[in-house]
Short mmCIF file of C-alpha atoms and ligand atoms in Angstrom, two decimals:
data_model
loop_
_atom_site.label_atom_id
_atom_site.label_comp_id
_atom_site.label_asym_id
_atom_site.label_seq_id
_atom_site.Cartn_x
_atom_site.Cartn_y
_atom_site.Cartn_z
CA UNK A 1 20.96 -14.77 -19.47
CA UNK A 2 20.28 -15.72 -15.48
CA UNK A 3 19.37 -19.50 -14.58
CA UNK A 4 18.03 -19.89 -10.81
CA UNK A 5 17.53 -23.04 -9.49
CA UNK A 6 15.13 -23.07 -6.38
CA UNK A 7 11.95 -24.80 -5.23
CA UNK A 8 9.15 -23.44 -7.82
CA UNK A 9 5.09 -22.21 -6.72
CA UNK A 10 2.59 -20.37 -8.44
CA UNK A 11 -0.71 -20.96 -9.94
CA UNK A 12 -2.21 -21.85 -13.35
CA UNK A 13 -5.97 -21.67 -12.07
CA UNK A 14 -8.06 -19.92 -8.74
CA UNK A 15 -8.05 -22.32 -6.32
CA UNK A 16 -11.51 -23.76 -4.52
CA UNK A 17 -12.57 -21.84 -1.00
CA UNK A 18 -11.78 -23.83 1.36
CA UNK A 19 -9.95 -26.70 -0.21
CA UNK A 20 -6.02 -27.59 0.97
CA UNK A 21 -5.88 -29.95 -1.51
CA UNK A 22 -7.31 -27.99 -4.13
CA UNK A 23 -5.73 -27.87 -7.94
CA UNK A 24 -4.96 -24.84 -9.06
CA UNK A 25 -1.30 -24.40 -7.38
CA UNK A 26 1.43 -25.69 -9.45
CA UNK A 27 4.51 -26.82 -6.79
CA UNK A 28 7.75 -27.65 -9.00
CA UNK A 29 10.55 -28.33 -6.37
CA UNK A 30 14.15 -28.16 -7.23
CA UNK A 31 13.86 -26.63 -10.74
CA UNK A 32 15.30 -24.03 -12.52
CA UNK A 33 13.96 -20.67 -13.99
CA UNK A 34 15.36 -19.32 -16.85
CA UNK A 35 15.71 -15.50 -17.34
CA UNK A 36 16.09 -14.27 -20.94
CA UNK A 37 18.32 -11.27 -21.97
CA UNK A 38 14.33 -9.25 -22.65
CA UNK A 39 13.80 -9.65 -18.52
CA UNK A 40 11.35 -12.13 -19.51
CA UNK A 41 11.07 -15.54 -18.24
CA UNK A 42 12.59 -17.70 -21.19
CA UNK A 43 11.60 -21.18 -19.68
CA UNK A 44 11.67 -23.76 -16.75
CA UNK A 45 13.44 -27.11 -16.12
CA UNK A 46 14.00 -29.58 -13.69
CA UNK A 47 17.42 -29.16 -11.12
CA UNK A 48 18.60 -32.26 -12.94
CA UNK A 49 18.87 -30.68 -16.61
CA UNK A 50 21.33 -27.83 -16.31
CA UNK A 51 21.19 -24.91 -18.42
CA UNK A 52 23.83 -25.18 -20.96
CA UNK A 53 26.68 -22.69 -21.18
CA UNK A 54 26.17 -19.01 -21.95
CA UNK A 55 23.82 -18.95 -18.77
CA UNK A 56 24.97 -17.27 -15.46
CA UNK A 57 23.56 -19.72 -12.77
CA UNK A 58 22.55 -19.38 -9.39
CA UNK A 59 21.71 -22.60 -7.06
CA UNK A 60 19.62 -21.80 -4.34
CA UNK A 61 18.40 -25.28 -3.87
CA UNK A 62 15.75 -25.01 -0.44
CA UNK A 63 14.78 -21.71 -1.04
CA UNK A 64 10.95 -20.27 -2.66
CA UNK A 65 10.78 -18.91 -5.70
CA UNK A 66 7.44 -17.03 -6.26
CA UNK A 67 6.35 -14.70 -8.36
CA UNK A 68 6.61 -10.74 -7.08
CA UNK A 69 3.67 -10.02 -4.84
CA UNK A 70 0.73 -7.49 -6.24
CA UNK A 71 -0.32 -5.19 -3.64
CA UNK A 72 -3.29 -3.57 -5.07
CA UNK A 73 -3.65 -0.88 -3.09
CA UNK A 74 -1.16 1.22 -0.66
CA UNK A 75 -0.20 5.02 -0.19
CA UNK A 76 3.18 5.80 -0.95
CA UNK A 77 2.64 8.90 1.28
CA UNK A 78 1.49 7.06 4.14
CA UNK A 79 4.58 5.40 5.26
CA UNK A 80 5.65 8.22 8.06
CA UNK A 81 2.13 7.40 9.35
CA UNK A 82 1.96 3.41 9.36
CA UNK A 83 1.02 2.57 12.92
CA UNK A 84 -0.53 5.40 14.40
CA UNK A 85 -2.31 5.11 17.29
CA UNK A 86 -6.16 5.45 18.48
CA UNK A 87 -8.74 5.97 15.87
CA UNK A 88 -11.38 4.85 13.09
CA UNK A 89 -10.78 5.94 9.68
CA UNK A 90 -12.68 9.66 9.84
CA UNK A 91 -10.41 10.70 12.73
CA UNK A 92 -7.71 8.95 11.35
CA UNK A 93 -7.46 10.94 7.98
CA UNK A 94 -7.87 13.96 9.76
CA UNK A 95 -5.26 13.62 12.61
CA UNK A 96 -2.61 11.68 10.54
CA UNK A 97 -3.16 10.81 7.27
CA UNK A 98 -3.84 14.88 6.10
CA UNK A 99 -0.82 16.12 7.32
CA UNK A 100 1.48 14.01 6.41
CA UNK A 101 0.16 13.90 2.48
CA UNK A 102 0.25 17.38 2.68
CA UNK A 103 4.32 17.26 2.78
CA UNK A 104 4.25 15.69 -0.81
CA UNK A 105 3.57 19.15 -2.60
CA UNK A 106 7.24 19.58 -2.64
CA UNK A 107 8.75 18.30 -5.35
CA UNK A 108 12.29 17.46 -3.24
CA UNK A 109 10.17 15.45 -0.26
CA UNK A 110 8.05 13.72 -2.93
CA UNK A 111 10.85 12.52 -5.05
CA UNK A 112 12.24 10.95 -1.78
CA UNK A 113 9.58 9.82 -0.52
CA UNK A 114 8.38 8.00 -3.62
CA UNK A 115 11.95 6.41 -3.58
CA UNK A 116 12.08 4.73 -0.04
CA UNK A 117 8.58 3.87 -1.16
CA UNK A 118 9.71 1.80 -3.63
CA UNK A 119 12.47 0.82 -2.37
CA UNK A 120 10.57 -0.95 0.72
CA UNK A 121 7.82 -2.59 -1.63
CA UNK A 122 10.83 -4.23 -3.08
CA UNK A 123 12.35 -5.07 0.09
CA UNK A 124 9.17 -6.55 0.98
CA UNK A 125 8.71 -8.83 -1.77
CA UNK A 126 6.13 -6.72 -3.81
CA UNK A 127 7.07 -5.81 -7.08
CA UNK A 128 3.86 -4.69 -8.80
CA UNK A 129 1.31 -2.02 -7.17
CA UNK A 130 -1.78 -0.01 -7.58
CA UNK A 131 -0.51 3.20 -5.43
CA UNK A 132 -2.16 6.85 -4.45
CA UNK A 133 0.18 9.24 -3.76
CA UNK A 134 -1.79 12.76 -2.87
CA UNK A 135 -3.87 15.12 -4.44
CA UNK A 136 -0.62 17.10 -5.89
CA UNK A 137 0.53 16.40 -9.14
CA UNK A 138 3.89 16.11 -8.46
CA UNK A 139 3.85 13.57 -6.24
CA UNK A 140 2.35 11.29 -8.80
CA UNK A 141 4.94 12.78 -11.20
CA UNK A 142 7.41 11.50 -8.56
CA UNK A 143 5.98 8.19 -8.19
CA UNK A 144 6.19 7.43 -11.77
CA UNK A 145 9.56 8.37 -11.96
CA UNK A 146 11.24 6.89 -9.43
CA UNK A 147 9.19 3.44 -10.90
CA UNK A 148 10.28 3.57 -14.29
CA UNK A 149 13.50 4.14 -13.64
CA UNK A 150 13.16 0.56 -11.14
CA UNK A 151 11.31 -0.57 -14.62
CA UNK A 152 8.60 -1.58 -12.02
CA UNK A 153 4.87 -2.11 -13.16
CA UNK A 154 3.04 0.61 -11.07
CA UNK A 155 -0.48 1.85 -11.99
CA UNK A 156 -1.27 5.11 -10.18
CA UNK A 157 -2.90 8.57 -10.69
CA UNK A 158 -2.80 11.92 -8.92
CA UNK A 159 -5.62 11.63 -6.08
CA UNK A 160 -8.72 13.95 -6.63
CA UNK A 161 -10.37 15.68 -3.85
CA UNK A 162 -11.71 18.65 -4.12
CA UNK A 163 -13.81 19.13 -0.50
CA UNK A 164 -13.69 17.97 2.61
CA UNK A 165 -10.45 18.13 2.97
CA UNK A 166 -7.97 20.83 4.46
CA UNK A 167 -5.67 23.85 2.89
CA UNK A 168 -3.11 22.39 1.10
CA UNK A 169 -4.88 18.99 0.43
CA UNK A 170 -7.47 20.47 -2.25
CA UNK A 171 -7.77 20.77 -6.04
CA UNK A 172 -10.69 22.19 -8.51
CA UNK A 173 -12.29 20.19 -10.93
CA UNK A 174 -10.66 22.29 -13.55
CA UNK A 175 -7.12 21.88 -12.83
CA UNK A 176 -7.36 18.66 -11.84
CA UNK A 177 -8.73 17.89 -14.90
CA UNK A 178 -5.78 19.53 -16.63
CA UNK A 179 -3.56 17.56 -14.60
CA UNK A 180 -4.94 14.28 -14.92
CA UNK A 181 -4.46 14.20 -18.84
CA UNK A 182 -1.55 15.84 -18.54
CA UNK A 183 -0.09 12.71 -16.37
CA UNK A 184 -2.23 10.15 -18.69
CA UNK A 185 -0.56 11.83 -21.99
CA UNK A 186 3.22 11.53 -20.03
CA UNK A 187 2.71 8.56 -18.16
CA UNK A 188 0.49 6.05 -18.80
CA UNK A 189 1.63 3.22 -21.06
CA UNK A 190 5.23 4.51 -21.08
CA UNK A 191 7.51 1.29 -19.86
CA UNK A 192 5.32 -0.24 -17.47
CA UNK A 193 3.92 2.78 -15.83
CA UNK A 194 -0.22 3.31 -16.11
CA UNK A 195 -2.60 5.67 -15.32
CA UNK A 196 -5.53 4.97 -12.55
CA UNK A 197 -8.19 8.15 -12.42
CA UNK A 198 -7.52 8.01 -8.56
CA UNK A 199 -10.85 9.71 -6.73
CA UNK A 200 -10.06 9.50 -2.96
CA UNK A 201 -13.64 8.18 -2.09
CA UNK A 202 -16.73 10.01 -2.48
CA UNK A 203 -17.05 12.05 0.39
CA UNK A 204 -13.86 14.13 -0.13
CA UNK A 205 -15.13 14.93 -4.15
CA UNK A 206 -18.13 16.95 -5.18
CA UNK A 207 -20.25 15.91 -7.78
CA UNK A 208 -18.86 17.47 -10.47
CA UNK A 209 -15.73 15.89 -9.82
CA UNK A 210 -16.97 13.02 -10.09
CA UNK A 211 -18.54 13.34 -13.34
CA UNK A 212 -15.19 14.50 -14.41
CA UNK A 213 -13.92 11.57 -13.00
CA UNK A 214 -16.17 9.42 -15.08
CA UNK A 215 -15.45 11.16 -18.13
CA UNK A 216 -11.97 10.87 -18.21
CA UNK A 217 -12.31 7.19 -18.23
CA UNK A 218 -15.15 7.28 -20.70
CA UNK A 219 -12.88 9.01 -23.00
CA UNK A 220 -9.87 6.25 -22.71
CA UNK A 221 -11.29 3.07 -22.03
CA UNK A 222 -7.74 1.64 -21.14
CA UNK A 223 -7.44 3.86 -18.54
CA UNK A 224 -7.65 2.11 -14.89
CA UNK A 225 -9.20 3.42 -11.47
CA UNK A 226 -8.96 2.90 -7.74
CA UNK A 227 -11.19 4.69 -5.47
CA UNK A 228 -12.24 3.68 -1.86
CA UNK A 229 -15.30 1.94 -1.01
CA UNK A 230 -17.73 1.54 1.94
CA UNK A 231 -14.73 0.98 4.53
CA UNK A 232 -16.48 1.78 7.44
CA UNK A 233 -19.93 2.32 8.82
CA UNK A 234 -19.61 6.08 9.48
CA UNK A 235 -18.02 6.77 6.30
CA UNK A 236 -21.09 4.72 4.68
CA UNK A 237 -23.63 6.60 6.63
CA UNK A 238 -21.76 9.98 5.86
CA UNK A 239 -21.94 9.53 1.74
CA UNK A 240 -25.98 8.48 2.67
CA UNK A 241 -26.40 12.56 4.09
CA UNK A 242 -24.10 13.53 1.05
CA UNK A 243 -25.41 11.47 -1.95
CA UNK A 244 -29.29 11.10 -0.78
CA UNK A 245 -30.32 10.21 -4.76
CA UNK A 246 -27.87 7.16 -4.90
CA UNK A 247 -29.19 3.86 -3.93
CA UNK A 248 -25.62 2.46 -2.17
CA UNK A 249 -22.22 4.22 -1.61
CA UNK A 250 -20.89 1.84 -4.86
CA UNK A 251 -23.93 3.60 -6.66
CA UNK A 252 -22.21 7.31 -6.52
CA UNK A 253 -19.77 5.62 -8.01
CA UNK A 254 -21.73 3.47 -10.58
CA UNK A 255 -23.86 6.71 -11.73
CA UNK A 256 -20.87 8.67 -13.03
CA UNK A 257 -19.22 5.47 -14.93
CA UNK A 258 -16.53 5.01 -12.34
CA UNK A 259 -16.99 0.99 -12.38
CA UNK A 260 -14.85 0.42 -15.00
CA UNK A 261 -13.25 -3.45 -15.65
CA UNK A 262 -10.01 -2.29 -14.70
CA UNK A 263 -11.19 -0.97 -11.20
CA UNK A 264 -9.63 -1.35 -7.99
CA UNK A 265 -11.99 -0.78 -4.77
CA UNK A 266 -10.34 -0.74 -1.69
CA UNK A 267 -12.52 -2.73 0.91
CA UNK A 268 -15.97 -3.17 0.18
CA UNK A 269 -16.65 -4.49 3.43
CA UNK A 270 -19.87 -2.58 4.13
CA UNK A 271 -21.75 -2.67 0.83
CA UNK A 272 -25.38 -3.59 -0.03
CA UNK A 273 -26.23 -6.93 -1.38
CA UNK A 274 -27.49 -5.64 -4.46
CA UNK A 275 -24.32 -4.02 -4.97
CA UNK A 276 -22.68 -7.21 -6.04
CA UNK A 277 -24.55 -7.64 -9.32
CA UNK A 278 -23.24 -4.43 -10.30
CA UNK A 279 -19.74 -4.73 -9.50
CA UNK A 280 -19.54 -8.28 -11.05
CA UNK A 281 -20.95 -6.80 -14.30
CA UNK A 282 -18.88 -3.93 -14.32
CA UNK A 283 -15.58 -5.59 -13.96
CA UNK A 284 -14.28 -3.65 -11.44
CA UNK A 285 -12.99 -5.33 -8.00
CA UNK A 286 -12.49 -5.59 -4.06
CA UNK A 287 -9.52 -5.25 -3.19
CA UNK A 288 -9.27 -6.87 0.77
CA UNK A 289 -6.94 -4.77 2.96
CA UNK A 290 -7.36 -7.37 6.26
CA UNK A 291 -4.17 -5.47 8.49
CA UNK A 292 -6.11 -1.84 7.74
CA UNK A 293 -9.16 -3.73 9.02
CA UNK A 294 -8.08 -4.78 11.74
CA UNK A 295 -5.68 -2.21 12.79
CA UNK A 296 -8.92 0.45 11.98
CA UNK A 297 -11.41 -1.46 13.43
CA UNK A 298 -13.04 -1.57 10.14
CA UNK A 299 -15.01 -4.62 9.96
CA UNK A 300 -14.33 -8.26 8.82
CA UNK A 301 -15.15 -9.05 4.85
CA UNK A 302 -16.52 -12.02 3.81
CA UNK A 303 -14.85 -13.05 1.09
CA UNK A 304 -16.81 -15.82 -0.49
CA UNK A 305 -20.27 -13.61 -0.51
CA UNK A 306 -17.76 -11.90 -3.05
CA UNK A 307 -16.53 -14.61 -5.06
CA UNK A 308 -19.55 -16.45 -4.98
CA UNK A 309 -21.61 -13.36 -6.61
CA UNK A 310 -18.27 -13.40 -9.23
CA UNK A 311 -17.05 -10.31 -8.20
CA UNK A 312 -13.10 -10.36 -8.52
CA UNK A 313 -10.78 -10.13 -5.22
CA UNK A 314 -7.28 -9.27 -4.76
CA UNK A 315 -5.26 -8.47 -1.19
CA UNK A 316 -3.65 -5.34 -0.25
CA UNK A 317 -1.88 -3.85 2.09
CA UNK A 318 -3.69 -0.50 2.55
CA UNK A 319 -0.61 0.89 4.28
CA UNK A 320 -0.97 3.47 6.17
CA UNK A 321 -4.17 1.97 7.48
CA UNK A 322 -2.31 -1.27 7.42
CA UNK A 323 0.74 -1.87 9.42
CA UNK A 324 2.59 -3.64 7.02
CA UNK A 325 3.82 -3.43 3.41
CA UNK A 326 4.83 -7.51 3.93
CA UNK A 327 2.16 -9.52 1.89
CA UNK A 328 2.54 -12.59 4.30
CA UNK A 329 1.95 -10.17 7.42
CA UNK A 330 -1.31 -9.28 5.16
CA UNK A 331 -2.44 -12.41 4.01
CA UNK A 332 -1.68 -13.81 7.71
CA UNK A 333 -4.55 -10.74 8.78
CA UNK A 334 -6.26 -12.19 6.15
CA UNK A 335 -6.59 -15.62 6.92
CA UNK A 336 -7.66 -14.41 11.30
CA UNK A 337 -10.53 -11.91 9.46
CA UNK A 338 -12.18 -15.07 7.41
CA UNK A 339 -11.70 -16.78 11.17
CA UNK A 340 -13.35 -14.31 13.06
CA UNK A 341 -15.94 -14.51 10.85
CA UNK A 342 -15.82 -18.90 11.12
CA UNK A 343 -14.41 -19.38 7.47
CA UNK A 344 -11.11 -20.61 6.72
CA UNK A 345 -9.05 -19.09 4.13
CA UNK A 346 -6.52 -21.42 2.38
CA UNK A 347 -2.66 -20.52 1.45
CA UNK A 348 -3.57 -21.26 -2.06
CA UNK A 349 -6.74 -18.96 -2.06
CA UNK A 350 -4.44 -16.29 0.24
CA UNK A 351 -1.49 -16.28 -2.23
CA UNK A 352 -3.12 -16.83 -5.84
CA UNK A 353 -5.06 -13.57 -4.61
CA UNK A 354 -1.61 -12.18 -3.98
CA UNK A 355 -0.06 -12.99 -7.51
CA UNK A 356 -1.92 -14.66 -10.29
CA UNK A 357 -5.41 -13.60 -8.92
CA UNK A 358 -4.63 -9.86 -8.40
CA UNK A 359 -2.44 -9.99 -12.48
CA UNK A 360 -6.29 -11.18 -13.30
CA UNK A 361 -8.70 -8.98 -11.87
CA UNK A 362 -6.08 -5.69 -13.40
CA UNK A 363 -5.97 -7.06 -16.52
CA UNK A 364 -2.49 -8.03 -16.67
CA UNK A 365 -1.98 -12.03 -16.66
CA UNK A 366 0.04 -11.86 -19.52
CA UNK A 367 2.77 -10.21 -18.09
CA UNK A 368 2.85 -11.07 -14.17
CA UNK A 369 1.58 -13.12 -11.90
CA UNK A 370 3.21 -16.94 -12.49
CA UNK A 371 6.12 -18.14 -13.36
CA UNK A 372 5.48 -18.88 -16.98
CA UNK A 373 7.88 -18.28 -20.54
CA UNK A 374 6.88 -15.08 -22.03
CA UNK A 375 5.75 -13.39 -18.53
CA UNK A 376 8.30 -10.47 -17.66
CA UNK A 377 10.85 -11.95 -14.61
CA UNK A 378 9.09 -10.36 -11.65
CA UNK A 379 10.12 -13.04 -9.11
CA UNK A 380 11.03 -13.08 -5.50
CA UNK A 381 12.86 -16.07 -3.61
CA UNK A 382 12.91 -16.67 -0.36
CA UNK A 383 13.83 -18.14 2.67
CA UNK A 384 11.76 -21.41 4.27
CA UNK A 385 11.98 -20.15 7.73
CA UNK A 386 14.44 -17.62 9.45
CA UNK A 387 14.15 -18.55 13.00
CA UNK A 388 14.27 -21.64 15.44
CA UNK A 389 10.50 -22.01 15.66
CA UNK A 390 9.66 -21.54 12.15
CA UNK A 391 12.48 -24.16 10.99
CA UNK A 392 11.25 -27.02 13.08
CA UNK A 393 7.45 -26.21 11.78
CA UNK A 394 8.69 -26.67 8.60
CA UNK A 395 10.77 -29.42 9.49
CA UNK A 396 6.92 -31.55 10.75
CA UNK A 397 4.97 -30.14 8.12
CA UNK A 398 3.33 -33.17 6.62
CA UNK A 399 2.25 -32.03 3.12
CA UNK A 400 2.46 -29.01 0.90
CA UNK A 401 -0.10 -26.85 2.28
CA UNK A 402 0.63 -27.18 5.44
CA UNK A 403 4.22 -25.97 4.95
CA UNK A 404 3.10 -23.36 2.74
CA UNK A 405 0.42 -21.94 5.17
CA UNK A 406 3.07 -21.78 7.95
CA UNK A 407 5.18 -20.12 5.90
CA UNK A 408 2.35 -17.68 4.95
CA UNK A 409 1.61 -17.04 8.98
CA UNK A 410 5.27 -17.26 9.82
CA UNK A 411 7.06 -15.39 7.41
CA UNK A 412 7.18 -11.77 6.26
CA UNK A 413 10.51 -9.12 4.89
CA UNK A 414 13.10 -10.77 7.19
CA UNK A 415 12.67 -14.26 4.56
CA UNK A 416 13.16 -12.30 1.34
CA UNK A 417 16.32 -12.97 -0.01
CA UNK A 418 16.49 -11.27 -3.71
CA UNK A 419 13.71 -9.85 -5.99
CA UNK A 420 13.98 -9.32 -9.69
CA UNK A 421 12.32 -6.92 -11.54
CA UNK A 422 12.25 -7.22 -15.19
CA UNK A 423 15.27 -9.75 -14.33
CA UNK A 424 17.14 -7.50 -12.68
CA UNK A 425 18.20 -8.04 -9.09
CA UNK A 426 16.72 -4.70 -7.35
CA UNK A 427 16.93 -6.13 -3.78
CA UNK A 428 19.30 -8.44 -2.40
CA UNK A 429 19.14 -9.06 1.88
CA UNK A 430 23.45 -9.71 1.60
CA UNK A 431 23.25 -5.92 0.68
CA UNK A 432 20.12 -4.60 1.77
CA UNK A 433 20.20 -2.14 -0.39
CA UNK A 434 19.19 -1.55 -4.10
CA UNK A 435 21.20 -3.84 -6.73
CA UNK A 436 21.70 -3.73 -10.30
ZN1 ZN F 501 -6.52 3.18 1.36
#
């Protein structure tokens, strides 16, 4: 049994757009978490009332305690090809992003690679994470693997694609049928490990595919699924010439019964108005990837058309495309997209969508997300500031928000002191270098 005493935030409701002073955050300073001998959270108390004996406890007394990020989407494949330079998504597949997946059919290279994937989410603060590996099965063998032996919550599935894509980087509707349930029958629901039906986007995936796609998840409604979704105005206008019967891009998607409540689309920047009827109904949602946006030259999404319609919204990384697994470094993207654009995104709308908001929208709430009894220990704790100019903000900061935005825009991996999965210490900076 673990005690940690630190300065407490995470939310109990979405916060307003907009709004600094919005409810929804809940800011307990100088308290201390209790960590049960399950890995769950056991309960939370003010720095004052000491945990009796029996507990090991740890005073970090100025330091953040938060909840483990949620990235909802990133490619554990993708990390040999994070800041590549000089093109828009098409090219960018093509010249990068194809060769380097194509490494993970080994079994020895994906193994390793799903490892220091891991391994760097953690070092990064995020300890949940909706991933595609590639189109081989092994690497999403691998993946889950190397994340149930972390005991890390990781929904994933083997990517389909079956054209438009080179040697090496294709299945057939047939096996990859056969593989899918084959991963769903040894993976998903065993520890904390599920199973996403994972098609690439539409253009790489012929219709039949896709049906099979849609059938899977017919046949196990607790299934989950990540796809992309109208990223970029080529791609849009490419899946127009390939799918001339659908009324949208989302609408290949909708016809075969891929919007499914426990969806995950990755940008949504580019769809049709109309679209967001049908995505609110269905349950599935956007997931904003702000550093691949930028970094791609993507385009800017406006997040409150989204949540406005009701359609859910969490924030990812999108590494590769992004250039950072760091959810600050993301929500920091996040907050100069919404600018561009003349909004002004909050650090409570920014990190709910990072934590509570992203445990929502997948359907998991009850087990990460806040810092509540019951939830499983997934926590991260921090440093304020880890430099001279990001002390003395700090030090000026007037009120809450604005010393938890400038954290948000200030901080990223170097401020992570420890994260906990389960309530076990897999990260620890005096180390750097995995715990028990
Ligand atoms: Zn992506």
């Amino acid at each position: 049994m673990k005690a940690i005493r630190a300065d407490l935030l995470d939310f109990v409701d979405t916060p307003v757009w907009a709004d600094p002073s919005s409810a929804g955050v809940r800011w307990r300073p100088d308290h201390w978490l209790l960590i049960g001998d399950d890995g769950r959270i056991a309960g939370v108390q003010p720095g004052h009332q000491p945990p009796g004996p029996g507990w090991t406890c740890e005073d970090h007394r100025g330091r953040l305690l938060l909840p483990g990020f949620i990235d909802t989407h990133v490619h554990s494949a993708q990390l040999e090809v994070i800041a590549s330079y000089g093109t828009e998504l098409l090219d960018w597949l093509h010249r990068y992003t194809f060769p380097s997946e194509r490494a993970f059919a080994d079994p020895e290279l994906a193994a390793a690679g799903a490892a220091r994937f891991l391994d760097a989410l953690l070092a990064h603060g995020t300890t949940s994470a909706v991933v595609f590996p590639t189109v081989h099965k092994v690497s999403a063998d691998a993946l889950f693997t190397a994340a149930h032996a972390r005991g890390m919550r990781i929904i994933a599935g083997k990517v389909l694609m079956d054209r438009h894509a080179p040697d090496g980087l294709r299945d057939d509707v047939a096996q990859a049928e056969r593989d899918c349930i084959d991963l769903i029958q040894r993976w998903h629901g065993k520890g904390r490990s599920r199973y996403a039906v994972t098609v690439r986007f539409a253009p790489t995936s012929t219709p039949a595919q896709l049906a099979m796609a849609g059938a899977l998840l017919r046949a196990d409604p607790s299934l989950h699924m990540q796809t992309h979704v109208a990223e970029n105005r080529a791609e849009v206008r490419w899946v127009r010439e390939l799918f001339p019967e659908a009324r949208s891009y989302l609408d290949v998607y909708a016809r075969v019964g891929l919007l499914h409540r426990r969806g995950v689309l990755a940008h949504g920047i580019w769809l049709e108005e109309d679209d967001l009827p049908v995505l609110r109904d269905s349950g599935a949602h956007i997931a904003f990837c702000p550093g691949s946006n930028l970094f791609l030259g993507s385009g800017l999404l406006d997040w409150p058309a989204l949540t406005d319609a009701g359609v859910g919204l969490s924030v990812a990384s999108d590494v590769g495309g992004g250039t950072s697994l760091s959810m600050q470094r993301t929500l920091a993207a996040g907050y100069q997209v919404q600018a561009l654009a003349g909004r002004r995104l909050t650090a409570w709308s920014a990190l709910h969508a990072a934590t509570l908001g992203a445990a929502q929208a997948l359907q998991l709430e009850d087990e990460v997300g806040r810092l509540e009894p019951g939830l499983v220990a997934d926590l991260c704790l921090w440093d304020w500031a880890a430099g001279s100019v990001d002390a003395r903000r700090q030090q000026v900061a007037q009120n809450l928000h604005e010393k938890v935005f400038a954290w948000m825009m200030l901080s990223d991996e170097r401020h992570l002191a420890s994260a906990w999965v389960a309530g076990r210490r897999l990260y620890d900076r005096a180390f750097s270098r995995a715990t028990t």
